[in-house]
Each structure stands twice: as C-alpha cells, then as structure tokens.
Amino acid sequence: MQKNQKTNVMRLLEQAGIPHQEYEYPVDDGRIDAKSIAEKIGVPPEQVFKTLVAQNPKHEHFVFIIPAVTELDLKKAAHASGQKSIEMIPQKELFPLTGYIHGGCSPIGMKKLFPTYLDETAILFDFICVSGGKVGTNVGVNPEKLAEMIPAEFADLSRG
C-alpha cells in the first residue's frame, strides 16, 4: 500500500471542508478487528466506530455506526429507524450495495444514501474514527460534522 494514498472518503471530506485525521495501519497480521485497529493507530478503542448495514423484512437498507467494541442491538436499531425489525445483510451483499468490502466499509461515500444512524456515544468525543474506505485506513472526524455530512441521526444503538 502506498503511503498517503487518498481514498474517496478522504476526498469527500476535503471537498466538504471537514477537518480529519488520516490513519494507516498494517493489515498483514490479519488483525483488523476494532480493538487491534485502535491499538495500531493509538486511539482509545471506544473511539473507533464500525459501519454496519442492515435491512428490514422488505429489504430496505439502513446504516448503523457504532463503537467497534460494542454490538448492534437489533431492537434498538429497529426502534431508531422506525422499523418493526432489522437484521444484518448477508456479507456478500455489502460490496454490490455500498461499494465497500467487509473491513473497509465507510459511512462516507456509499453508492447510495441510506437512512443512517450514529450511536449517541459518539458525541462524547471530539473525534471518532471510521473506516477510510479500504482495509488499512481510518479517518478521525468530529462526530457532529460527520452526522451533518452523511447525514445521520444520533440514536441509542449498541450494547456491550
């Protein structure tokens, strides 16, 4: 991987005039879980957020951004999105739907705008880290600026 190779996520943040910090981390050890990423980039694990895509029974899609050290509470996610129920999409549907692969899914720059919800704990931090659009990159961004940009609503989404 080239150093400082701009991803679409980084370009979109720059175009929107949103300050951000770019992080690159090695992936050759296979450790791309959030705790490992936090350790590699020197950020507290509760500030590293993962982007999850779920669907309702009608196959309408929703995006949930939660602290990577927690799990998505499907009941809370359904409530936040006004749905009776929500389930995770099959992993094989992620790339065709979003343009991102598992481990590199960013809430910024998906192929389509989906209703998006950001865990309310994000507002406790000056910045949170989300995927930079490919495995091995993250971006640190102010959660309120992120919510304005993508757009996302803050909600109680996670457990653990």
Short mmCIF file of N, CA, C and O in Angstrom, two decimals, residues 80 117-121 153-158:
data_model
loop_
_atom_site.label_atom_id
_atom_site.label_comp_id
_atom_site.label_asym_id
_atom_site.label_seq_id
_atom_site.Cartn_x
_atom_site.Cartn_y
_atom_site.Cartn_z
N ALA A 80 -34.87 2.91 16.45
CA ALA A 80 -34.29 4.17 15.97
C ALA A 80 -34.71 4.46 14.53
O ALA A 80 -34.97 5.61 14.17
N TYR A 117 -27.72 6.05 11.04
CA TYR A 117 -27.84 6.34 12.47
C TYR A 117 -26.47 6.16 13.11
O TYR A 117 -25.80 5.16 12.88
N LEU A 118 -26.10 7.13 13.93
CA LEU A 118 -24.80 7.15 14.59
C LEU A 118 -25.04 7.00 16.09
O LEU A 118 -25.85 7.73 16.67
N ASP A 119 -24.36 6.04 16.69
CA ASP A 119 -24.55 5.79 18.12
C ASP A 119 -24.31 7.07 18.90
O ASP A 119 -23.32 7.78 18.69
N GLU A 120 -25.24 7.35 19.83
CA GLU A 120 -25.20 8.60 20.58
C GLU A 120 -23.93 8.77 21.42
O GLU A 120 -23.58 9.89 21.77
N THR A 121 -23.22 7.69 21.71
CA THR A 121 -21.97 7.82 22.48
C THR A 121 -20.91 8.60 21.71
O THR A 121 -19.96 9.10 22.30
N GLU A 153 -28.60 10.50 12.00
CA GLU A 153 -29.24 10.88 13.25
C GLU A 153 -28.52 10.17 14.38
O GLU A 153 -28.12 9.01 14.23
N PHE A 154 -28.40 10.83 15.53
CA PHE A 154 -27.83 10.19 16.71
C PHE A 154 -28.92 9.35 17.38
O PHE A 154 -30.09 9.78 17.46
N ALA A 155 -28.56 8.16 17.84
CA ALA A 155 -29.54 7.28 18.48
C ALA A 155 -28.82 6.30 19.41
O ALA A 155 -27.61 6.06 19.26
N ASP A 156 -29.58 5.71 20.31
CA ASP A 156 -29.08 4.65 21.20
C ASP A 156 -29.15 3.36 20.40
O ASP A 156 -30.23 2.89 20.08
N LEU A 157 -27.98 2.79 20.05
CA LEU A 157 -27.96 1.66 19.11
C LEU A 157 -27.24 0.42 19.62
O LEU A 157 -27.47 -0.66 19.08
N SER A 158 -26.36 0.57 20.59
CA SER A 158 -25.45 -0.56 20.87
C SER A 158 -25.63 -1.12 22.26
O SER A 158 -26.25 -0.53 23.14
#
